[in-house]
Amino acid sequence: MERISEDISRNEYPVTLTEEEQAFLEQTVFFSGKENAADIQSNYTKLYDRAPIFQETLPVKNLDSEDQGMAVCELYYEFSWRIPDRKTCTVGERNRIIGNMIREVRNFWEKTDTEELLQMTEEELCARLATIADQSSSELLIITLGDTAFEKMDERE
């Protein structure tokens, strides 16, 4: 499992995978591993219903010019998920809902202009991510935004 996780994080596989095989590893295996780890932690700690957590640091966004200086934005976020009734939520539905959350956060980060991000407060950014979590959630799977770190630096003149 450790080797598969490393391959997933690097997006480097020792063999050529079809799109379907890659999706199986990146979603089904990865999300199931997170759920199993949360279940094991719950059993050991006696804190039942411990939620699995997804965490990600997105690519740094920067503006750099020799005559004006540099500006940088960085985002780390995490979220947990809960499946109220495991008998009604299929693995495919789980993958679709969690995958949608990840995709929407990445789209927000990629499409939002760096200048706009520099003007946002951490509270405003967290509110945007919480909205994405609410819109991605359903009666089958509930996503809750966790820790978020939004760092920005603007040294332009």
GROMACS .gro file of N, CA and C in nm:
model
  471
    1MET      N    1   0.084  -0.120   0.000
    1MET     CA    2   0.000   0.000   0.000
    1MET      C    3   0.087   0.125   0.000
    2GLU      N    4   0.197   0.120   0.074
    2GLU     CA    5   0.286   0.236   0.083
    2GLU      C    6   0.342   0.273  -0.055
    3ARG      N    7   0.382   0.173  -0.130
    3ARG     CA    8   0.439   0.197  -0.263
    3ARG      C    9   0.334   0.255  -0.357
    4ILE      N   10   0.213   0.204  -0.347
    4ILE     CA   11   0.104   0.255  -0.432
    4ILE      C   12   0.076   0.402  -0.397
    5SER      N   13   0.076   0.433  -0.268
    5SER     CA   14   0.053   0.572  -0.226
    5SER      C   15   0.160   0.665  -0.280
    6GLU      N   16   0.284   0.619  -0.278
    6GLU     CA   17   0.394   0.701  -0.333
    6GLU      C   18   0.376   0.721  -0.483
    7ASP      N   19   0.339   0.615  -0.554
    7ASP     CA   20   0.315   0.628  -0.699
    7ASP      C   21   0.204   0.728  -0.726
    8ILE      N   22   0.097   0.722  -0.646
    8ILE     CA   23  -0.016   0.813  -0.665
    8ILE      C   24   0.028   0.957  -0.640
    9SER      N   25   0.101   0.980  -0.531
    9SER     CA   26   0.141   1.117  -0.497
    9SER      C   27   0.233   1.178  -0.603
   10ARG      N   28   0.316   1.096  -0.665
   10ARG     CA   29   0.407   1.145  -0.769
   10ARG      C   30   0.348   1.140  -0.909
   11ASN      N   31   0.235   1.070  -0.923
   11ASN     CA   32   0.173   1.047  -1.053
   11ASN      C   33   0.272   0.978  -1.147
   12GLU      N   34   0.348   0.885  -1.089
   12GLU     CA   35   0.446   0.806  -1.164
   12GLU      C   36   0.421   0.659  -1.133
   13TYR      N   37   0.393   0.582  -1.238
   13TYR     CA   38   0.362   0.441  -1.219
   13TYR      C   39   0.464   0.356  -1.293
   14PRO      N   40   0.502   0.241  -1.237
   14PRO     CA   41   0.604   0.158  -1.302
   14PRO      C   42   0.556   0.093  -1.433
   15VAL      N   43   0.427   0.094  -1.456
   15VAL     CA   44   0.371   0.040  -1.579
   15VAL      C   45   0.272   0.142  -1.637
   16THR      N   46   0.242   0.128  -1.763
   16THR     CA   47   0.144   0.215  -1.827
   16THR      C   48   0.004   0.173  -1.782
   17LEU      N   49  -0.074   0.268  -1.735
   17LEU     CA   50  -0.210   0.240  -1.688
   17LEU      C   51  -0.312   0.301  -1.782
   18THR      N   52  -0.424   0.234  -1.795
   18THR     CA   53  -0.535   0.294  -1.867
   18THR      C   54  -0.593   0.403  -1.778
   19GLU      N   55  -0.676   0.487  -1.835
   19GLU     CA   56  -0.742   0.592  -1.758
   19GLU      C   57  -0.826   0.532  -1.645
   20GLU      N   58  -0.893   0.422  -1.674
   20GLU     CA   59  -0.976   0.355  -1.574
   20GLU      C   60  -0.892   0.296  -1.460
   21GLU      N   61  -0.780   0.236  -1.495
   21GLU     CA   62  -0.691   0.180  -1.392
   21GLU      C   63  -0.632   0.289  -1.304
   22GLN      N   64  -0.593   0.399  -1.365
   22GLN     CA   65  -0.538   0.510  -1.288
   22GLN      C   66  -0.644   0.570  -1.196
   23ALA      N   67  -0.766   0.586  -1.244
   23ALA     CA   68  -0.875   0.637  -1.161
   23ALA      C   69  -0.902   0.542  -1.044
   24PHE      N   70  -0.895   0.411  -1.070
   24PHE     CA   71  -0.915   0.313  -0.963
   24PHE      C   72  -0.812   0.332  -0.853
   25LEU      N   73  -0.686   0.348  -0.891
   25LEU     CA   74  -0.580   0.368  -0.790
   25LEU      C   75  -0.597   0.501  -0.717
   26GLU      N   76  -0.617   0.608  -0.793
   26GLU     CA   77  -0.620   0.742  -0.736
   26GLU      C   78  -0.745   0.770  -0.654
   27GLN      N   79  -0.852   0.697  -0.680
   27GLN     CA   80  -0.974   0.721  -0.604
   27GLN      C   81  -1.009   0.602  -0.516
   28THR      N   82  -1.046   0.491  -0.575
   28THR     CA   83  -1.095   0.378  -0.497
   28THR      C   84  -0.992   0.330  -0.396
   29VAL      N   85  -0.870   0.302  -0.440
   29VAL     CA   86  -0.767   0.252  -0.348
   29VAL      C   87  -0.731   0.359  -0.245
   30PHE      N   88  -0.710   0.482  -0.292
   30PHE     CA   89  -0.667   0.590  -0.203
   30PHE      C   90  -0.774   0.623  -0.098
   31PHE      N   91  -0.898   0.645  -0.141
   31PHE     CA   92  -1.004   0.682  -0.047
   31PHE      C   93  -1.037   0.566   0.048
   32SER      N   94  -1.035   0.444  -0.005
   32SER     CA   95  -1.060   0.327   0.081
   32SER      C   96  -0.949   0.314   0.185
   33GLY      N   97  -0.826   0.340   0.145
   33GLY     CA   98  -0.715   0.337   0.240
   33GLY      C   99  -0.732   0.439   0.351
   34LYS      N  100  -0.778   0.558   0.315
   34LYS     CA  101  -0.805   0.663   0.416
   34LYS      C  102  -0.915   0.618   0.512
   35GLU      N  103  -1.021   0.557   0.458
   35GLU     CA  104  -1.131   0.510   0.543
   35GLU      C  105  -1.085   0.397   0.634
   36ASN      N  106  -1.006   0.304   0.581
   36ASN     CA  107  -0.956   0.195   0.664
   36ASN      C  108  -0.866   0.247   0.775
   37ALA      N  109  -0.779   0.343   0.744
   37ALA     CA  110  -0.691   0.401   0.846
   37ALA      C  111  -0.773   0.469   0.956
   38ALA      N  112  -0.878   0.541   0.918
   38ALA     CA  113  -0.964   0.606   1.018
   38ALA      C  114  -1.035   0.502   1.105
   39ASP      N  115  -1.080   0.393   1.043
   39ASP     CA  116  -1.145   0.285   1.120
   39ASP      C  117  -1.047   0.222   1.218
   40ILE      N  118  -0.925   0.196   1.176
   40ILE     CA  119  -0.825   0.137   1.264
   40ILE      C  120  -0.792   0.232   1.379
   41GLN      N  121  -0.776   0.360   1.350
   41GLN     CA  122  -0.750   0.459   1.456
   41GLN      C  123  -0.866   0.463   1.555
   42SER      N  124  -0.987   0.454   1.503
   42SER     CA  125  -1.105   0.453   1.591
   42SER      C  126  -1.102   0.333   1.684
   43ASN      N  127  -1.065   0.218   1.631
   43ASN     CA  128  -1.060   0.097   1.714
   43ASN      C  129  -0.952   0.107   1.821
   44TYR      N  130  -0.835   0.158   1.785
   44TYR     CA  131  -0.725   0.168   1.881
   44TYR      C  132  -0.749   0.274   1.988
   45THR      N  133  -0.808   0.386   1.948
   45THR     CA  134  -0.826   0.497   2.041
   45THR      C  135  -0.960   0.494   2.113
   46LYS      N  136  -1.048   0.406   2.068
   46LYS     CA  137  -1.184   0.397   2.122
   46LYS      C  138  -1.265   0.524   2.096
   47LEU      N  139  -1.217   0.606   2.001
   47LEU     CA  140  -1.293   0.724   1.957
   47LEU      C  141  -1.363   0.683   1.828
   48TYR      N  142  -1.483   0.633   1.842
   48TYR     CA  143  -1.553   0.575   1.728
   48TYR      C  144  -1.601   0.682   1.631
   49ASP      N  145  -1.620   0.640   1.510
   49ASP     CA  146  -1.663   0.727   1.400
   49ASP      C  147  -1.561   0.835   1.367
   50ARG      N  148  -1.435   0.801   1.375
   50ARG     CA  149  -1.330   0.893   1.334
   50ARG      C  150  -1.338   0.908   1.182
   51ALA      N  151  -1.342   1.029   1.133
   51ALA     CA  152  -1.362   1.055   0.990
   51ALA      C  153  -1.230   1.050   0.914
   52PRO      N  154  -1.230   0.994   0.794
   52PRO     CA  155  -1.110   0.999   0.710
   52PRO      C  156  -1.084   1.143   0.665
   53ILE      N  157  -0.958   1.174   0.642
   53ILE     CA  158  -0.918   1.310   0.605
   53ILE      C  159  -0.838   1.308   0.476
   54PHE      N  160  -0.873   1.398   0.386
   54PHE     CA  161  -0.795   1.424   0.265
   54PHE      C  162  -0.724   1.557   0.287
   55GLN      N  163  -0.597   1.563   0.250
   55GLN     CA  164  -0.522   1.688   0.264
   55GLN      C  165  -0.438   1.711   0.139
   56GLU      N  166  -0.420   1.839   0.107
   56GLU     CA  167  -0.348   1.871  -0.016
   56GLU      C  168  -0.288   2.011  -0.006
   57THR      N  169  -0.168   2.025  -0.058
   57THR     CA  170  -0.106   2.156  -0.077
   57THR      C  171  -0.108   2.183  -0.226
   58LEU      N  172  -0.170   2.292  -0.263
   58LEU     CA  173  -0.184   2.326  -0.404
   58LEU      C  174  -0.059   2.399  -0.455
   59PRO      N  175  -0.037   2.399  -0.586
   59PRO     CA  176   0.082   2.465  -0.641
   59PRO      C  177   0.086   2.614  -0.604
   60VAL      N  178   0.205   2.661  -0.576
   60VAL     CA  179   0.225   2.802  -0.543
   60VAL      C  180   0.190   2.888  -0.664
   61LYS      N  181   0.119   2.997  -0.638
   61LYS     CA  182   0.088   3.093  -0.743
   61LYS      C  183   0.174   3.216  -0.716
   62ASN      N  184   0.239   3.267  -0.820
   62ASN     CA  185   0.322   3.385  -0.796
   62ASN      C  186   0.320   3.481  -0.912
   63LEU      N  187   0.351   3.603  -0.879
   63LEU     CA  188   0.371   3.710  -0.975
   63LEU      C  189   0.513   3.759  -0.951
   64ASP      N  190   0.591   3.764  -1.055
   64ASP     CA  191   0.731   3.801  -1.038
   64ASP      C  192   0.775   3.888  -1.154
   65SER      N  193   0.827   4.004  -1.120
   65SER     CA  194   0.884   4.089  -1.223
   65SER      C  195   1.007   4.157  -1.165
   66GLU      N  196   1.107   4.173  -1.248
   66GLU     CA  197   1.233   4.229  -1.200
   66GLU      C  198   1.217   4.371  -1.147
   67ASP      N  199   1.134   4.451  -1.211
   67ASP     CA  200   1.123   4.591  -1.172
   67ASP      C  201   1.022   4.616  -1.060
   68GLN      N  202   0.927   4.523  -1.036
   68GLN     CA  203   0.825   4.547  -0.934
   68GLN      C  204   0.836   4.458  -0.811
   69GLY      N  205   0.908   4.349  -0.817
   69GLY     CA  206   0.918   4.259  -0.703
   69GLY      C  207   0.833   4.135  -0.722
   70MET      N  208   0.804   4.069  -0.612
   70MET     CA  209   0.737   3.940  -0.620
   70MET      C  210   0.616   3.934  -0.526
   71ALA      N  211   0.516   3.855  -0.568
   71ALA     CA  212   0.399   3.827  -0.485
   71ALA      C  213   0.371   3.678  -0.495
   72VAL      N  214   0.335   3.615  -0.382
   72VAL     CA  215   0.317   3.470  -0.377
   72VAL      C  216   0.193   3.435  -0.295
   73CYS      N  217   0.119   3.332  -0.341
   73CYS     CA  218   0.007   3.276  -0.265
   73CYS      C  219   0.025   3.126  -0.255
   74GLU      N  220  -0.003   3.071  -0.137
   74GLU     CA  221   0.006   2.927  -0.114
   74GLU      C  222  -0.119   2.882  -0.039
   75LEU      N  223  -0.165   2.760  -0.069
   75LEU     CA  224  -0.284   2.708  -0.002
   75LEU      C  225  -0.266   2.562   0.035
   76TYR      N  226  -0.289   2.534   0.162
   76TYR     CA  227  -0.300   2.398   0.214
   76TYR      C  228  -0.441   2.386   0.268
   77TYR      N  229  -0.508   2.274   0.238
   77TYR     CA  230  -0.641   2.254   0.292
   77TYR      C  231  -0.661   2.107   0.321
   78GLU      N  232  -0.756   2.081   0.407
   78GLU     CA  233  -0.796   1.943   0.432
   78GLU      C  234  -0.946   1.939   0.457
   79PHE      N  235  -1.002   1.822   0.430
   79PHE     CA  236  -1.143   1.801   0.461
   79PHE      C  237  -1.162   1.657   0.503
   80SER      N  238  -1.268   1.636   0.578
   80SER     CA  239  -1.305   1.500   0.617
   80SER      C  240  -1.440   1.469   0.553
   81TRP      N  241  -1.473   1.342   0.552
   81TRP     CA  242  -1.604   1.303   0.500
   81TRP      C  243  -1.666   1.199   0.591
   82ARG      N  244  -1.798   1.200   0.588
   82ARG     CA  245  -1.876   1.105   0.668
   82ARG      C  246  -1.986   1.049   0.579
   83ILE      N  247  -2.000   0.918   0.586
   83ILE     CA  248  -2.106   0.851   0.511
   83ILE      C  249  -2.211   0.808   0.613
   84PRO      N  250  -2.325   0.878   0.618
   84PRO     CA  251  -2.426   0.848   0.721
   84PRO      C  252  -2.475   0.703   0.718
   85ASP      N  253  -2.492   0.647   0.599
   85ASP     CA  254  -2.540   0.509   0.588
   85ASP      C  255  -2.456   0.438   0.483
   86ARG      N  256  -2.362   0.356   0.529
   86ARG     CA  257  -2.270   0.288   0.437
   86ARG      C  258  -2.340   0.188   0.346
   87LYS      N  259  -2.462   0.153   0.379
   87LYS     CA  260  -2.537   0.058   0.296
   87LYS      C  261  -2.596   0.125   0.172
   88THR      N  262  -2.609   0.258   0.174
   88THR     CA  263  -2.673   0.326   0.061
   88THR      C  264  -2.575   0.400  -0.029
   89CYS      N  265  -2.452   0.422   0.016
   89CYS     CA  266  -2.354   0.495  -0.064
   89CYS      C  267  -2.257   0.395  -0.128
   90THR      N  268  -2.258   0.389  -0.261
   90THR     CA  269  -2.168   0.298  -0.330
   90THR      C  270  -2.027   0.356  -0.335
   91VAL      N  271  -1.930   0.272  -0.363
   91VAL     CA  272  -1.792   0.318  -0.378
   91VAL      C  273  -1.783   0.419  -0.492
   92GLY      N  274  -1.855   0.394  -0.601
   92GLY     CA  275  -1.855   0.486  -0.713
   92GLY      C  276  -1.911   0.622  -0.676
   93GLU      N  277  -2.019   0.624  -0.597
   93GLU     CA  278  -2.077   0.752  -0.553
   93GLU      C  279  -1.980   0.825  -0.460
   94ARG      N  280  -1.917   0.750  -0.370
   94ARG     CA  281  -1.817   0.811  -0.282
   94ARG      C  282  -1.705   0.873  -0.364
   95ASN      N  283  -1.653   0.798  -0.460
   95ASN     CA  284  -1.544   0.849  -0.543
   95ASN      C  285  -1.586   0.974  -0.619
   96ARG      N  286  -1.708   0.973  -0.672
   96ARG     CA  287  -1.759   1.087  -0.750
   96ARG      C  288  -1.770   1.212  -0.663
   97ILE      N  289  -1.826   1.197  -0.542
   97ILE     CA  290  -1.849   1.312  -0.454
   97ILE      C  291  -1.717   1.370  -0.403
   98ILE      N  292  -1.629   1.284  -0.354
   98ILE     CA  293  -1.499   1.332  -0.304
   98ILE      C  294  -1.416   1.386  -0.419
   99GLY      N  295  -1.417   1.314  -0.532
   99GLY     CA  296  -1.344   1.361  -0.650
   99GLY      C  297  -1.391   1.497  -0.696
  100ASN      N  298  -1.522   1.520  -0.689
  100ASN     CA  299  -1.577   1.650  -0.726
  100ASN      C  300  -1.526   1.760  -0.633
  101MET      N  301  -1.521   1.733  -0.504
  101MET     CA  302  -1.471   1.832  -0.408
  101MET      C  303  -1.327   1.870  -0.442
  102ILE      N  304  -1.244   1.770  -0.463
  102ILE     CA  305  -1.103   1.796  -0.494
  102ILE      C  306  -1.091   1.874  -0.625
  103ARG      N  307  -1.163   1.831  -0.725
  103ARG     CA  308  -1.160   1.897  -0.856
  103ARG      C  309  -1.206   2.042  -0.848
  104GLU      N  310  -1.313   2.068  -0.773
  104GLU     CA  311  -1.366   2.204  -0.762
  104GLU      C  312  -1.270   2.296  -0.686
  105VAL      N  313  -1.205   2.245  -0.583
  105VAL     CA  314  -1.107   2.328  -0.511
  105VAL      C  315  -0.989   2.359  -0.603
  106ARG      N  316  -0.941   2.259  -0.674
  106ARG     CA  317  -0.830   2.281  -0.768
  106ARG      C  318  -0.870   2.380  -0.877
  107ASN      N  319  -0.992   2.366  -0.930
  107ASN     CA  320  -1.039   2.460  -1.033
  107ASN      C  321  -1.046   2.602  -0.979
  108PHE      N  322  -1.098   2.617  -0.857
  108PHE     CA  323  -1.105   2.749  -0.796
  108PHE      C  324  -0.964   2.809  -0.787
  109TRP      N  325  -0.869   2.731  -0.740
  109TRP     CA  326  -0.732   2.779  -0.721
  109TRP      C  327  -0.667   2.814  -0.856
  110GLU      N  328  -0.684   2.728  -0.954
  110GLU     CA  329  -0.623   2.750  -1.084
  110GLU      C  330  -0.684   2.869  -1.158
  111LYS      N  331  -0.816   2.885  -1.147
  111LYS     CA  332  -0.885   2.987  -1.226
  111LYS      C  333  -0.891   3.124  -1.159
  112THR      N  334  -0.869   3.128  -1.028
  112THR     CA  335  -0.874   3.256  -0.960
  112THR      C  336  -0.743   3.329  -0.983
  113ASP      N  337  -0.753   3.451  -1.031
  113ASP     CA  338  -0.637   3.533  -1.060
  113ASP      C  339  -0.556   3.556  -0.933
  114THR      N  340  -0.426   3.555  -0.945
  114THR     CA  341  -0.338   3.575  -0.830
  114THR      C  342  -0.364   3.710  -0.763
  115GLU      N  343  -0.391   3.811  -0.842
  115GLU     CA  344  -0.423   3.944  -0.785
  115GLU      C  345  -0.546   3.935  -0.696
  116GLU      N  346  -0.647   3.862  -0.742
  116GLU     CA  347  -0.769   3.846  -0.662
  116GLU      C  348  -0.740   3.771  -0.533
  117LEU      N  349  -0.659   3.667  -0.540
  117LEU     CA  350  -0.622   3.592  -0.420
  117LEU      C  351  -0.548   3.680  -0.320
  118LEU      N  352  -0.460   3.766  -0.370
  118LEU     CA  353  -0.384   3.855  -0.282
  118LEU      C  354  -0.475   3.951  -0.205
  119GLN      N  355  -0.591   3.981  -0.262
  119GLN     CA  356  -0.686   4.071  -0.196
  119GLN      C  357  -0.775   4.000  -0.094
  120MET      N  358  -0.781   3.867  -0.101
  120MET     CA  359  -0.869   3.790  -0.013
  120MET      C  360  -0.807   3.772   0.126
  121THR      N  361  -0.895   3.769   0.225
  121THR     CA  362  -0.850   3.731   0.359
  121THR      C  363  -0.859   3.579   0.371
  122GLU      N  364  -0.797   3.525   0.473
  122GLU     CA  365  -0.806   3.380   0.494
  122GLU      C  366  -0.950   3.340   0.523
  123GLU      N  367  -1.025   3.425   0.592
  123GLU     CA  368  -1.166   3.396   0.621
  123GLU      C  369  -1.249   3.390   0.493
  124GLU      N  370  -1.223   3.482   0.400
  124GLU     CA  371  -1.295   3.481   0.273
  124GLU      C  372  -1.263   3.356   0.192
  125LEU      N  373  -1.135   3.319   0.191
  125LEU     CA  374  -1.096   3.199   0.118
  125LEU      C  375  -1.159   3.075   0.181
  126CYS      N  376  -1.158   3.066   0.314
  126CYS     CA  377  -1.219   2.951   0.382
  126CYS      C  378  -1.369   2.944   0.354
  127ALA      N  379  -1.433   3.060   0.345
  127ALA     CA  380  -1.577   3.062   0.314
  127ALA      C  381  -1.601   3.006   0.174
  128ARG      N  382  -1.513   3.039   0.078
  128ARG     CA  383  -1.527   2.985  -0.057
  128ARG      C  384  -1.510   2.833  -0.056
  129LEU      N  385  -1.411   2.784   0.019
  129LEU     CA  386  -1.388   2.639   0.026
  129LEU      C  387  -1.504   2.569   0.097
  130ALA      N  388  -1.559   2.632   0.200
  130ALA     CA  389  -1.673   2.573   0.271
  130ALA      C  390  -1.795   2.565   0.179
  131THR      N  391  -1.813   2.665   0.094
  131THR     CA  392  -1.922   2.662  -0.003
  131THR      C  393  -1.904   2.546  -0.101
  132ILE      N  394  -1.781   2.526  -0.146
  132ILE     CA  395  -1.753   2.414  -0.236
  132ILE      C  396  -1.783   2.282  -0.165
  133ALA      N  397  -1.745   2.272  -0.038
  133ALA     CA  398  -1.772   2.150   0.039
  133ALA      C  399  -1.923   2.126   0.052
  134ASP      N  400  -1.997   2.232   0.081
  134ASP     CA  401  -2.144   2.219   0.093
  134ASP      C  402  -2.206   2.177  -0.040
  135GLN      N  403  -2.160   2.237  -0.149
  135GLN     CA  404  -2.215   2.204  -0.281
  135GLN      C  405  -2.176   2.063  -0.326
  136SER      N  406  -2.062   2.014  -0.280
  136SER     CA  407  -2.017   1.880  -0.317
  136SER      C  408  -2.086   1.772  -0.234
  137SER      N  409  -2.127   1.806  -0.114
  137SER     CA  410  -2.190   1.709  -0.023
  137SER      C  411  -2.328   1.670  -0.073
  138SER      N  412  -2.375   1.556  -0.023
  138SER     CA  413  -2.511   1.510  -0.053
  138SER      C  414  -2.562   1.433   0.067
  139GLU      N  415  -2.681   1.376   0.055
  139GLU     CA  416  -2.734   1.295   0.165
  139GLU      C  417  -2.655   1.166   0.181
  140LEU      N  418  -2.579   1.129   0.078
  140LEU     CA  419  -2.499   1.006   0.083
  140LEU      C  420  -2.364   1.025   0.152
  141LEU      N  421  -2.306   1.145   0.138
  141LEU     CA  422  -2.173   1.172   0.191
  141LEU      C  423  -2.162   1.319   0.226
  142ILE      N  424  -2.121   1.347   0.348
  142ILE     CA  425  -2.111   1.485   0.396
  142ILE      C  426  -1.964   1.522   0.411
  143ILE      N  427  -1.925   1.630   0.346
  143ILE     CA  428  -1.787   1.679   0.349
  143ILE      C  429  -1.780   1.797   0.446
  144THR      N  430  -1.677   1.795   0.532
  144THR     CA  431  -1.655   1.903   0.627
  144THR      C  432  -1.514   1.958   0.608
  145LEU      N  433  -1.504   2.087   0.584
  145LEU     CA  434  -1.374   2.151   0.567
  145LEU      C  435  -1.299   2.144   0.699
  146GLY      N  436  -1.172   2.113   0.693
  146GLY     CA  437  -1.087   2.105   0.812
  146GLY      C  438  -0.988   2.220   0.815
  147ASP      N  439  -0.868   2.192   0.860
  147ASP     CA  440  -0.764   2.295   0.869
  147ASP      C  441  -0.730   2.349   0.731
  148THR      N  442  -0.706   2.479   0.728
  148THR     CA  443  -0.669   2.547   0.606
  148THR      C  444  -0.560   2.647   0.638
  149ALA      N  445  -0.460   2.653   0.553
  149ALA     CA  446  -0.354   2.752   0.569
  149ALA      C  447  -0.340   2.827   0.437
  150PHE      N  448  -0.367   2.955   0.441
  150PHE     CA  449  -0.358   3.041   0.323
  150PHE      C  450  -0.250   3.143   0.352
  151GLU      N  451  -0.139   3.129   0.283
  151GLU     CA  452  -0.025   3.218   0.303
  151GLU      C  453  -0.011   3.306   0.179
  152LYS      N  454   0.016   3.433   0.204
  152LYS     CA  455   0.041   3.522   0.091
  152LYS      C  456   0.145   3.626   0.131
  153MET      N  457   0.220   3.667   0.032
  153MET     CA  458   0.324   3.767   0.053
  153MET      C  459   0.328   3.854  -0.071
  154ASP      N  460   0.328   3.984  -0.052
  154ASP     CA  461   0.333   4.076  -0.165
  154ASP      C  462   0.442   4.178  -0.138
  155GLU      N  463   0.554   4.163  -0.211
  155GLU     CA  464   0.669   4.253  -0.195
  155GLU      C  465   0.682   4.347  -0.314
  156ARG      N  466   0.574   4.361  -0.388
  156ARG     CA  467   0.581   4.451  -0.504
  156ARG      C  468   0.573   4.595  -0.456
  157GLU      N  469   0.627   4.682  -0.537
  157GLU     CA  470   0.625   4.825  -0.501
  157GLU      C  471   0.498   4.892  -0.545
   0.00000   0.00000   0.00000
